[in-house]
Amino acid sequence: KALLKSAELANKIRHAEDFGLKVTGLEADFPAVVARSRKVSQRHERGVAGLFKKYGVTPIFGEATIVAPGKVKVGDQELTCKHLVVATGARAKVFPGIEVDGERVLTYREAIVRDVKPASVTVLGAGAIGLEFAYFWRGMGVDVTVVEGLSEILPREDVEVAKECRKHLEKLGIRFVLGTFVDTAVRKGDGTVVTLKDGRTIEADLVLVALGIVPNSAGFGLEEVGVTLERGFVPVDASMRTNVPGVYAVGDLTTRGGLAHTATRQAEICVERIAGHHVADLGYEDIPSCTYCVPQVASVGLTEEAAKAKGIAYKVGKFPFQANGKAQGAGSAEGFVKILIGDPHGEIVGAHIVGSEATEMIAEFGLARANELTADEILHTVHAHPTYSEAMFEAVAQALGRTVHL
């Protein structure tokens, strides 16, 4: 996210004259940009280490093997416990024909620390990771092409929102190749070549493979002690318990993972219940999804397509940031807020935001869903003026036929 901030700032400076400012000679110091992001990451790492010390947590570094439920071996050291929580995460999914070498054909792990600026990059996959790296590189002046096998970017998001996001990314100069899958992606000399299923080829300095994730569930004893796997992922119950007593799993390893904030809440519930505390189940449908390119995309609940498929009666409200004073003043008026309101009861079926501050705004709709608030309750909550968040109640008002600002 530190890399994305540098790209966002660079793009703002390129349009400084829109703010009455004259700036000449903008140059991205690519190694310095990457170095700053590493410093931010390392600062967080030191913070976590400090919290471990504060709360009496002893980290043990090494490769662990689960010998039996409640028994783990790290090197020559054997540890015993009553409760074992596994949080081994996931790694980038790589398909046959895609030859990752870590130098020219990369996953996000190599890309995030690579401090040599490429002239061109082909990004495979238009999900959150793919788009965020595409936005970063383009902000640094790199030629970027994104390949997506499906017909639109951000396939899990509302189609209208995804189209709006793509429109603005294309204005930045990012090219999209949609509706065709990748056959091969290989290194070719000092560059790469991607061959698509339709026979077209794309050459670039680098390839980023951003085609999803696979869980880190093999090679350390999970299956050997009897833990059930589904396509490599670990199914868990509401308390994060696996099918083996005393063994728990949280995060991207589980069938319900994929987001850092989901993993955090899973871990909290797991540990609190181990300690005997009563806490509510995790409402996965109330967890927001966020993509941090600019414009940002954030959503919670059902897309309009999903609501239709489920036969849910709903009303749609939409409010553009072009009609929002704060967005206009900030020079960030792209995008809109879209909300689906249940008919006739007014529950929040789904909420979708594409715009500059989308990821900061979505929590209000998540709070509303989690606490079963209605559209009327959002509408009658006074939102400060001028703020981006005014667009949220305005979208509700539009759905209810009560807006006066459109």
Tab-separated table of C-alpha atoms in Angstrom:
chain	number	residue	atom	x	y	z
A	1	LYS	CA	0.000	0.000	0.000
A	2	ALA	CA	3.021	2.264	0.468
A	3	LEU	CA	3.926	1.647	-3.184
A	4	LEU	CA	0.402	2.607	-4.220
A	5	LYS	CA	0.640	5.876	-2.296
A	6	SER	CA	3.761	6.828	-4.231
A	7	ALA	CA	1.957	6.105	-7.508
A	8	GLU	CA	-1.097	8.086	-6.407
A	9	LEU	CA	1.065	11.065	-5.457
A	10	ALA	CA	2.919	10.905	-8.777
A	11	ASN	CA	-0.378	10.919	-10.672
A	12	LYS	CA	-1.612	13.889	-8.625
A	13	ILE	CA	1.561	15.861	-9.323
A	14	ARG	CA	1.150	15.228	-13.057
A	15	HIS	CA	-2.134	17.135	-12.774
A	16	ALA	CA	-0.827	19.832	-10.419
A	17	GLU	CA	-1.985	22.581	-12.780
A	18	ASP	CA	-5.573	21.520	-12.060
A	19	PHE	CA	-4.918	22.826	-8.536
A	20	GLY	CA	-3.251	26.042	-9.664
A	21	LEU	CA	0.268	24.703	-9.116
A	22	LYS	CA	3.167	24.556	-11.551
A	23	VAL	CA	5.476	21.592	-11.118
A	24	THR	CA	8.276	20.707	-13.506
A	25	GLY	CA	10.742	17.877	-13.653
A	26	LEU	CA	8.782	15.097	-11.927
A	27	GLU	CA	10.954	11.999	-11.809
A	28	ALA	CA	10.230	8.757	-9.994
A	29	ASP	CA	13.255	7.416	-8.111
A	30	PHE	CA	12.148	3.796	-8.360
A	31	PRO	CA	14.663	2.282	-5.906
A	32	ALA	CA	13.809	4.987	-3.354
A	33	VAL	CA	10.076	4.319	-3.771
A	34	VAL	CA	10.586	0.612	-3.102
A	35	ALA	CA	12.987	1.348	-0.224
A	36	ARG	CA	10.353	3.527	1.451
A	37	SER	CA	7.793	0.729	1.212
A	38	ARG	CA	10.266	-1.690	2.815
A	39	LYS	CA	10.883	0.774	5.654
A	40	VAL	CA	7.143	0.994	6.288
A	41	SER	CA	6.888	-2.799	6.321
A	42	GLN	CA	9.889	-3.183	8.613
A	43	ARG	CA	8.440	-0.614	11.008
A	44	HIS	CA	5.310	-2.734	11.288
A	45	GLU	CA	7.405	-5.862	11.814
A	46	ARG	CA	9.244	-4.184	14.677
A	47	GLY	CA	5.882	-3.136	16.106
A	48	VAL	CA	4.660	-6.732	16.098
A	49	ALA	CA	7.901	-7.882	17.723
A	50	GLY	CA	7.374	-5.258	20.416
A	51	LEU	CA	3.829	-6.469	21.028
A	52	PHE	CA	5.092	-10.049	21.352
A	53	LYS	CA	7.518	-8.905	24.021
A	54	LYS	CA	4.870	-6.812	25.786
A	55	TYR	CA	2.412	-9.693	26.034
A	56	GLY	CA	4.900	-12.455	26.768
A	57	VAL	CA	4.779	-14.233	23.413
A	58	THR	CA	7.954	-16.152	22.570
A	59	PRO	CA	8.567	-16.527	18.812
A	60	ILE	CA	10.418	-19.640	17.664
A	61	PHE	CA	11.902	-19.395	14.175
A	62	GLY	CA	12.226	-22.444	11.960
A	63	GLU	CA	10.279	-24.989	9.930
A	64	ALA	CA	7.635	-26.756	11.963
A	65	THR	CA	6.162	-30.232	11.563
A	66	ILE	CA	2.994	-31.388	13.290
A	67	VAL	CA	3.959	-34.725	14.811
A	68	ALA	CA	0.585	-35.325	16.463
A	69	PRO	CA	-2.340	-33.211	17.682
A	70	GLY	CA	-0.793	-31.004	20.351
A	71	LYS	CA	2.791	-31.878	19.398
A	72	VAL	CA	4.998	-29.816	17.049
A	73	LYS	CA	8.647	-30.293	16.152
A	74	VAL	CA	10.864	-27.346	15.127
A	75	GLY	CA	14.348	-28.554	14.292
A	76	ASP	CA	15.520	-30.538	17.313
A	77	GLN	CA	12.985	-28.887	19.605
A	78	GLU	CA	9.664	-30.563	20.395
A	79	LEU	CA	6.785	-28.461	21.676
A	80	THR	CA	3.572	-29.674	23.278
A	81	CYS	CA	0.311	-27.794	23.609
A	82	LYS	CA	-3.364	-28.267	24.323
A	83	HIS	CA	-4.467	-26.106	21.399
A	84	LEU	CA	-2.656	-25.834	18.061
A	85	VAL	CA	-3.569	-22.936	15.734
A	86	VAL	CA	-2.290	-23.242	12.156
A	87	ALA	CA	-1.919	-19.999	10.172
A	88	THR	CA	0.424	-20.869	7.310
A	89	GLY	CA	-1.314	-18.664	4.749
A	90	ALA	CA	-1.205	-19.095	0.995
A	91	ARG	CA	0.975	-18.463	-2.031
A	92	ALA	CA	0.395	-17.395	-5.620
A	93	LYS	CA	-1.385	-19.886	-7.851
A	94	VAL	CA	0.683	-20.884	-10.878
A	95	PHE	CA	-0.837	-22.806	-13.784
A	96	PRO	CA	0.972	-25.215	-16.151
A	97	GLY	CA	2.748	-23.324	-18.915
A	98	ILE	CA	3.573	-20.372	-16.669
A	99	GLU	CA	7.253	-20.599	-15.766
A	100	VAL	CA	7.912	-18.479	-12.674
A	101	ASP	CA	11.636	-17.861	-12.242
A	102	GLY	CA	11.511	-14.999	-9.720
A	103	GLU	CA	13.550	-12.752	-12.013
A	104	ARG	CA	11.434	-12.069	-15.090
A	105	VAL	CA	8.273	-14.063	-14.433
A	106	LEU	CA	7.258	-13.029	-10.925
A	107	THR	CA	4.673	-13.531	-8.227
A	108	TYR	CA	3.714	-10.729	-5.844
A	109	ARG	CA	6.417	-11.803	-3.374
A	110	GLU	CA	9.211	-10.985	-5.817
A	111	ALA	CA	7.445	-8.007	-7.377
A	112	ILE	CA	6.914	-6.140	-4.123
A	113	VAL	CA	10.650	-5.955	-3.362
A	114	ARG	CA	12.055	-5.599	-6.884
A	115	ASP	CA	13.739	-2.188	-7.033
A	116	VAL	CA	14.723	-2.150	-10.711
A	117	LYS	CA	12.201	-0.251	-12.813
A	118	PRO	CA	10.983	-2.242	-15.819
A	119	ALA	CA	10.073	-0.591	-19.096
A	120	SER	CA	7.041	-2.831	-19.559
A	121	VAL	CA	5.035	-5.409	-17.611
A	122	THR	CA	2.345	-7.939	-18.495
A	123	VAL	CA	0.036	-8.618	-15.551
A	124	LEU	CA	-1.829	-11.933	-15.591
A	125	GLY	CA	-5.079	-11.542	-13.677
A	126	ALA	CA	-7.304	-8.517	-13.038
A	127	GLY	CA	-8.187	-9.182	-9.426
A	128	ALA	CA	-7.113	-6.950	-6.554
A	129	ILE	CA	-3.420	-7.910	-6.578
A	130	GLY	CA	-3.100	-7.613	-10.344
A	131	LEU	CA	-4.785	-4.216	-10.514
A	132	GLU	CA	-2.866	-2.791	-7.573
A	133	PHE	CA	0.488	-3.686	-9.115
A	134	ALA	CA	-0.699	-2.457	-12.527
A	135	TYR	CA	-1.663	0.894	-10.994
A	136	PHE	CA	1.664	1.173	-9.157
A	137	TRP	CA	3.815	0.413	-12.179
A	138	ARG	CA	1.797	2.690	-14.441
A	139	GLY	CA	2.161	5.502	-11.895
A	140	MET	CA	5.917	5.022	-12.141
A	141	GLY	CA	5.763	5.419	-15.931
A	142	VAL	CA	5.862	1.732	-16.853
A	143	ASP	CA	3.998	0.388	-19.905
A	144	VAL	CA	1.372	-2.024	-18.488
A	145	THR	CA	-0.900	-4.625	-20.083
A	146	VAL	CA	-3.355	-6.624	-17.959
A	147	VAL	CA	-4.699	-9.969	-19.198
A	148	GLU	CA	-7.931	-11.344	-17.715
A	149	GLY	CA	-9.622	-14.544	-18.849
A	150	LEU	CA	-13.094	-13.380	-17.868
A	151	SER	CA	-15.086	-10.651	-19.590
A	152	GLU	CA	-14.472	-7.935	-16.969
A	153	ILE	CA	-11.911	-6.932	-14.343
A	154	LEU	CA	-12.544	-7.566	-10.640
A	155	PRO	CA	-14.798	-10.571	-11.354
A	156	ARG	CA	-16.098	-10.755	-7.777
A	157	GLU	CA	-17.268	-7.152	-7.753
A	158	ASP	CA	-20.459	-5.586	-9.069
A	159	VAL	CA	-20.156	-5.400	-12.862
A	160	GLU	CA	-21.117	-1.715	-13.012
A	161	VAL	CA	-18.444	-0.872	-10.451
A	162	ALA	CA	-15.801	-2.935	-12.254
A	163	LYS	CA	-16.532	-1.187	-15.559
A	164	GLU	CA	-16.223	2.221	-13.912
A	165	CYS	CA	-12.880	1.289	-12.360
A	166	ARG	CA	-11.554	-0.039	-15.667
A	167	LYS	CA	-12.609	3.131	-17.499
A	168	HIS	CA	-10.446	5.273	-15.233
A	169	LEU	CA	-7.492	2.869	-15.264
A	170	GLU	CA	-7.592	2.922	-19.060
A	171	LYS	CA	-7.415	6.730	-18.923
A	172	LEU	CA	-4.125	6.311	-17.052
A	173	GLY	CA	-2.826	4.285	-19.985
A	174	ILE	CA	-3.246	0.733	-18.678
A	175	ARG	CA	-4.239	-1.654	-21.470
A	176	PHE	CA	-6.639	-4.521	-20.801
A	177	VAL	CA	-6.959	-7.771	-22.740
A	178	LEU	CA	-10.204	-9.365	-21.574
A	179	GLY	CA	-12.011	-12.604	-22.336
A	180	THR	CA	-9.000	-14.726	-23.231
A	181	PHE	CA	-6.881	-17.038	-21.096
A	182	VAL	CA	-3.119	-17.472	-20.957
A	183	ASP	CA	-1.526	-20.483	-22.615
A	184	THR	CA	2.122	-19.886	-21.663
A	185	ALA	CA	4.243	-17.238	-19.965
A	186	VAL	CA	7.992	-17.703	-20.203
A	187	ARG	CA	11.258	-15.856	-20.014
A	188	LYS	CA	12.752	-14.919	-23.360
A	189	GLY	CA	16.293	-13.554	-23.105
A	190	ASP	CA	16.151	-10.381	-21.016
A	191	GLY	CA	12.381	-10.206	-21.318
A	192	THR	CA	9.247	-12.319	-21.398
A	193	VAL	CA	6.627	-13.508	-23.831
A	194	VAL	CA	3.033	-14.386	-22.985
A	195	THR	CA	1.079	-16.513	-25.452
A	196	LEU	CA	-2.696	-16.326	-25.189
A	197	LYS	CA	-5.130	-19.141	-25.949
A	198	ASP	CA	-6.259	-17.242	-29.058
A	199	GLY	CA	-2.697	-17.258	-30.412
A	200	ARG	CA	-1.780	-13.629	-29.730
A	201	THR	CA	1.518	-12.883	-28.007
A	202	ILE	CA	2.553	-10.077	-25.651
A	203	GLU	CA	6.199	-9.254	-24.992
A	204	ALA	CA	7.385	-7.272	-21.972
A	205	ASP	CA	10.298	-6.908	-19.575
A	206	LEU	CA	8.393	-8.657	-16.769
A	207	VAL	CA	5.350	-10.823	-16.164
A	208	LEU	CA	3.413	-10.695	-12.895
A	209	VAL	CA	1.370	-13.811	-12.130
A	210	ALA	CA	-1.706	-12.728	-10.155
A	211	LEU	CA	-4.147	-15.557	-10.831
A	212	GLY	CA	-5.305	-16.297	-7.310
A	213	ILE	CA	-3.862	-18.205	-4.365
A	214	VAL	CA	-3.290	-21.766	-3.210
A	215	PRO	CA	-3.072	-22.666	0.491
A	216	ASN	CA	0.142	-23.660	2.231
A	217	SER	CA	-1.290	-26.884	3.632
A	218	ALA	CA	1.164	-29.582	2.538
A	219	GLY	CA	4.489	-30.781	3.847
A	220	PHE	CA	4.196	-30.121	7.578
A	221	GLY	CA	1.890	-32.845	8.847
A	222	LEU	CA	-1.675	-31.570	8.535
A	223	GLU	CA	-2.991	-34.500	6.516
A	224	GLU	CA	-0.815	-36.941	8.423
A	225	VAL	CA	-2.608	-36.122	11.685
A	226	GLY	CA	-5.974	-36.465	9.975
A	227	VAL	CA	-6.974	-32.882	9.140
A	228	THR	CA	-9.479	-32.819	6.280
A	229	LEU	CA	-8.600	-30.744	3.222
A	230	GLU	CA	-10.860	-29.438	0.448
A	231	ARG	CA	-8.843	-28.614	-2.688
A	232	GLY	CA	-5.952	-27.997	-0.314
A	233	PHE	CA	-7.897	-25.608	1.932
A	234	VAL	CA	-8.851	-26.448	5.510
A	235	PRO	CA	-12.581	-26.337	6.349
A	236	VAL	CA	-13.283	-24.994	9.837
A	237	ASP	CA	-16.356	-24.468	12.005
A	238	ALA	CA	-17.507	-21.202	13.585
A	239	SER	CA	-14.775	-21.520	16.253
A	240	MET	CA	-12.069	-22.203	13.615
A	241	ARG	CA	-11.811	-25.849	14.703
A	242	THR	CA	-10.756	-28.440	12.157
A	243	ASN	CA	-12.112	-31.979	12.221
A	244	VAL	CA	-9.218	-32.982	14.525
A	245	PRO	CA	-9.791	-32.051	18.198
A	246	GLY	CA	-7.328	-29.436	19.425
A	247	VAL	CA	-6.255	-28.364	15.934
A	248	TYR	CA	-7.503	-25.010	14.595
A	249	ALA	CA	-6.886	-23.102	11.364
A	250	VAL	CA	-7.235	-19.416	10.460
A	251	GLY	CA	-6.559	-17.134	7.515
A	252	ASP	CA	-5.869	-17.893	3.864
A	253	LEU	CA	-5.315	-21.545	4.737
A	254	THR	CA	-9.044	-21.960	5.381
A	255	THR	CA	-11.912	-22.273	2.926
A	256	ARG	CA	-13.224	-18.876	4.103
A	257	GLY	CA	-9.963	-16.907	3.933
A	258	GLY	CA	-8.447	-14.627	1.296
A	259	LEU	CA	-8.466	-11.284	3.130
A	260	ALA	CA	-6.117	-10.054	5.855
A	261	HIS	CA	-8.922	-8.586	7.955
A	262	THR	CA	-10.872	-11.856	7.708
A	263	ALA	CA	-7.827	-13.709	9.010
A	264	THR	CA	-7.465	-11.268	11.898
A	265	ARG	CA	-11.056	-11.701	13.023
A	266	GLN	CA	-10.866	-15.476	12.610
A	267	ALA	CA	-7.826	-15.523	14.888
A	268	GLU	CA	-9.517	-13.327	17.487
A	269	ILE	CA	-12.607	-15.536	17.613
A	270	CYS	CA	-10.484	-18.686	17.729
A	271	VAL	CA	-8.375	-17.541	20.676
A	272	GLU	CA	-11.253	-15.932	22.576
A	273	ARG	CA	-13.257	-19.158	22.403
A	274	ILE	CA	-10.252	-21.239	23.404
A	275	ALA	CA	-10.051	-18.950	26.452
A	276	GLY	CA	-13.708	-19.659	27.214
A	277	HIS	CA	-15.125	-16.283	26.218
A	278	HIS	CA	-18.475	-15.933	24.475
A	279	VAL	CA	-18.151	-14.095	21.166
A	280	ALA	CA	-20.487	-13.902	18.200
A	281	ASP	CA	-19.877	-15.967	15.091
A	282	LEU	CA	-18.063	-14.275	12.241
A	283	GLY	CA	-20.535	-12.960	9.667
A	284	TYR	CA	-18.562	-13.578	6.501
A	285	GLU	CA	-21.205	-11.841	4.394
A	286	ASP	CA	-20.559	-8.623	6.341
A	287	ILE	CA	-16.815	-8.533	5.659
A	288	PRO	CA	-15.807	-5.786	3.210
A	289	SER	CA	-13.715	-6.455	0.137
A	290	CYS	CA	-11.241	-3.731	-0.872
A	291	THR	CA	-9.013	-2.972	-3.852
A	292	TYR	CA	-6.536	-0.125	-3.373
A	293	CYS	CA	-5.766	1.144	-6.865
A	294	VAL	CA	-7.173	4.578	-7.731
A	295	PRO	CA	-10.076	4.718	-8.062
A	296	GLN	CA	-10.445	2.369	-5.129
A	297	VAL	CA	-13.136	-0.307	-5.069
A	298	ALA	CA	-14.887	-1.524	-1.924
A	299	SER	CA	-17.973	-3.634	-1.350
A	300	VAL	CA	-19.928	-5.552	1.256
A	301	GLY	CA	-22.858	-7.909	0.853
A	302	LEU	CA	-24.339	-9.051	-2.450
A	303	THR	CA	-23.672	-7.718	-5.923
A	304	GLU	CA	-26.688	-6.847	-8.028
A	305	GLU	CA	-26.047	-9.959	-10.118
A	306	ALA	CA	-26.047	-12.169	-6.998
A	307	ALA	CA	-29.194	-10.535	-5.617
A	308	LYS	CA	-31.008	-11.238	-8.878
A	309	ALA	CA	-29.821	-14.845	-8.884
A	310	LYS	CA	-31.151	-15.321	-5.344
A	311	GLY	CA	-34.502	-13.810	-6.264
A	312	ILE	CA	-34.173	-11.009	-3.697
A	313	ALA	CA	-36.457	-8.025	-4.179
A	314	TYR	CA	-34.424	-4.827	-3.934
A	315	LYS	CA	-34.184	-1.168	-4.861
A	316	VAL	CA	-31.013	0.393	-6.273
A	317	GLY	CA	-29.626	3.758	-5.253
A	318	LYS	CA	-26.610	5.394	-6.868
A	319	PHE	CA	-24.899	8.692	-6.161
A	320	PRO	CA	-21.940	9.996	-8.207
A	321	PHE	CA	-18.962	11.694	-6.595
A	322	GLN	CA	-19.308	14.337	-9.320
A	323	ALA	CA	-22.178	15.661	-7.190
A	324	ASN	CA	-20.155	15.532	-3.953
A	325	GLY	CA	-18.529	18.786	-2.814
A	326	LYS	CA	-15.589	17.196	-0.991
A	327	ALA	CA	-14.702	15.005	-3.975
A	328	GLN	CA	-14.917	17.966	-6.333
A	329	GLY	CA	-12.679	20.094	-4.133
A	330	ALA	CA	-10.147	17.286	-3.804
A	331	GLY	CA	-10.036	16.736	-7.548
A	332	SER	CA	-11.161	13.141	-7.038
A	333	ALA	CA	-14.705	13.118	-8.369
A	334	GLU	CA	-14.537	9.866	-10.310
A	335	GLY	CA	-16.834	6.999	-9.364
A	336	PHE	CA	-20.000	6.549	-7.335
A	337	VAL	CA	-21.706	4.862	-4.396
A	338	LYS	CA	-24.211	2.128	-5.239
A	339	ILE	CA	-26.499	0.504	-2.694
A	340	LEU	CA	-29.031	-2.325	-2.876
A	341	ILE	CA	-31.871	-1.973	-0.382
A	342	GLY	CA	-34.252	-4.825	0.373
A	343	ASP	CA	-37.857	-4.267	-0.635
A	344	PRO	CA	-40.005	-3.780	1.403
A	345	HIS	CA	-38.058	-3.942	4.687
A	346	GLY	CA	-35.130	-1.660	3.847
A	347	GLU	CA	-32.253	-3.950	4.859
A	348	ILE	CA	-28.833	-3.382	3.254
A	349	VAL	CA	-28.578	-6.176	0.678
A	350	GLY	CA	-25.273	-4.947	-0.713
A	351	ALA	CA	-23.168	-1.815	-1.023
A	352	HIS	CA	-20.544	-0.978	-3.626
A	353	ILE	CA	-18.239	2.024	-3.891
A	354	VAL	CA	-15.783	3.008	-6.592
A	355	GLY	CA	-13.879	6.195	-5.905
A	356	SER	CA	-10.951	7.873	-4.207
A	357	GLU	CA	-11.873	7.016	-0.604
A	358	ALA	CA	-13.951	3.871	-1.150
A	359	THR	CA	-11.955	1.662	1.215
A	360	GLU	CA	-12.323	4.160	4.068
A	361	MET	CA	-16.059	4.541	3.498
A	362	ILE	CA	-17.227	0.932	3.231
A	363	ALA	CA	-17.096	0.240	6.989
A	364	GLU	CA	-20.285	2.248	7.547
A	365	PHE	CA	-22.242	-0.098	5.311
A	366	GLY	CA	-20.563	-3.111	6.921
A	367	LEU	CA	-21.614	-1.825	10.342
A	368	ALA	CA	-25.152	-1.322	9.067
A	369	ARG	CA	-25.368	-4.867	7.714
A	370	ALA	CA	-23.814	-6.478	10.783
A	371	ASN	CA	-26.258	-4.702	13.083
A	372	GLU	CA	-29.275	-5.082	10.792
A	373	LEU	CA	-29.754	-1.347	10.373
A	374	THR	CA	-32.201	-0.206	7.737
A	375	ALA	CA	-31.930	2.317	4.957
A	376	ASP	CA	-34.037	4.781	6.951
A	377	GLU	CA	-31.573	4.641	9.850
A	378	ILE	CA	-28.677	5.492	7.535
A	379	LEU	CA	-30.703	8.220	5.871
A	380	HIS	CA	-31.513	9.862	9.197
A	381	THR	CA	-27.912	9.767	10.451
A	382	VAL	CA	-26.396	13.216	9.948
A	383	HIS	CA	-23.231	13.019	7.868
A	384	ALA	CA	-20.791	15.919	8.177
A	385	HIS	CA	-20.490	18.349	5.289
A	386	PRO	CA	-18.390	18.396	3.235
A	387	THR	CA	-17.328	14.737	3.334
A	388	TYR	CA	-17.107	11.856	0.905
A	389	SER	CA	-19.424	9.939	3.239
A	390	GLU	CA	-22.327	12.207	2.318
A	391	ALA	CA	-22.518	10.205	-0.908
A	392	MET	CA	-23.507	7.175	1.165
A	393	PHE	CA	-26.720	8.572	2.582
A	394	GLU	CA	-27.371	10.285	-0.745
A	395	ALA	CA	-27.297	6.875	-2.461
A	396	VAL	CA	-29.770	5.590	0.128
A	397	ALA	CA	-31.985	8.617	-0.463
A	398	GLN	CA	-31.859	8.033	-4.201
A	399	ALA	CA	-32.971	4.404	-3.751
A	400	LEU	CA	-35.902	5.556	-1.629
A	401	GLY	CA	-36.863	8.298	-4.070
A	402	ARG	CA	-36.018	11.010	-1.545
A	403	THR	CA	-32.860	12.613	-2.897
A	404	VAL	CA	-32.788	16.350	-3.560
A	405	HIS	CA	-29.197	16.609	-4.816
A	406	LEU	CA	-29.611	14.786	-8.113
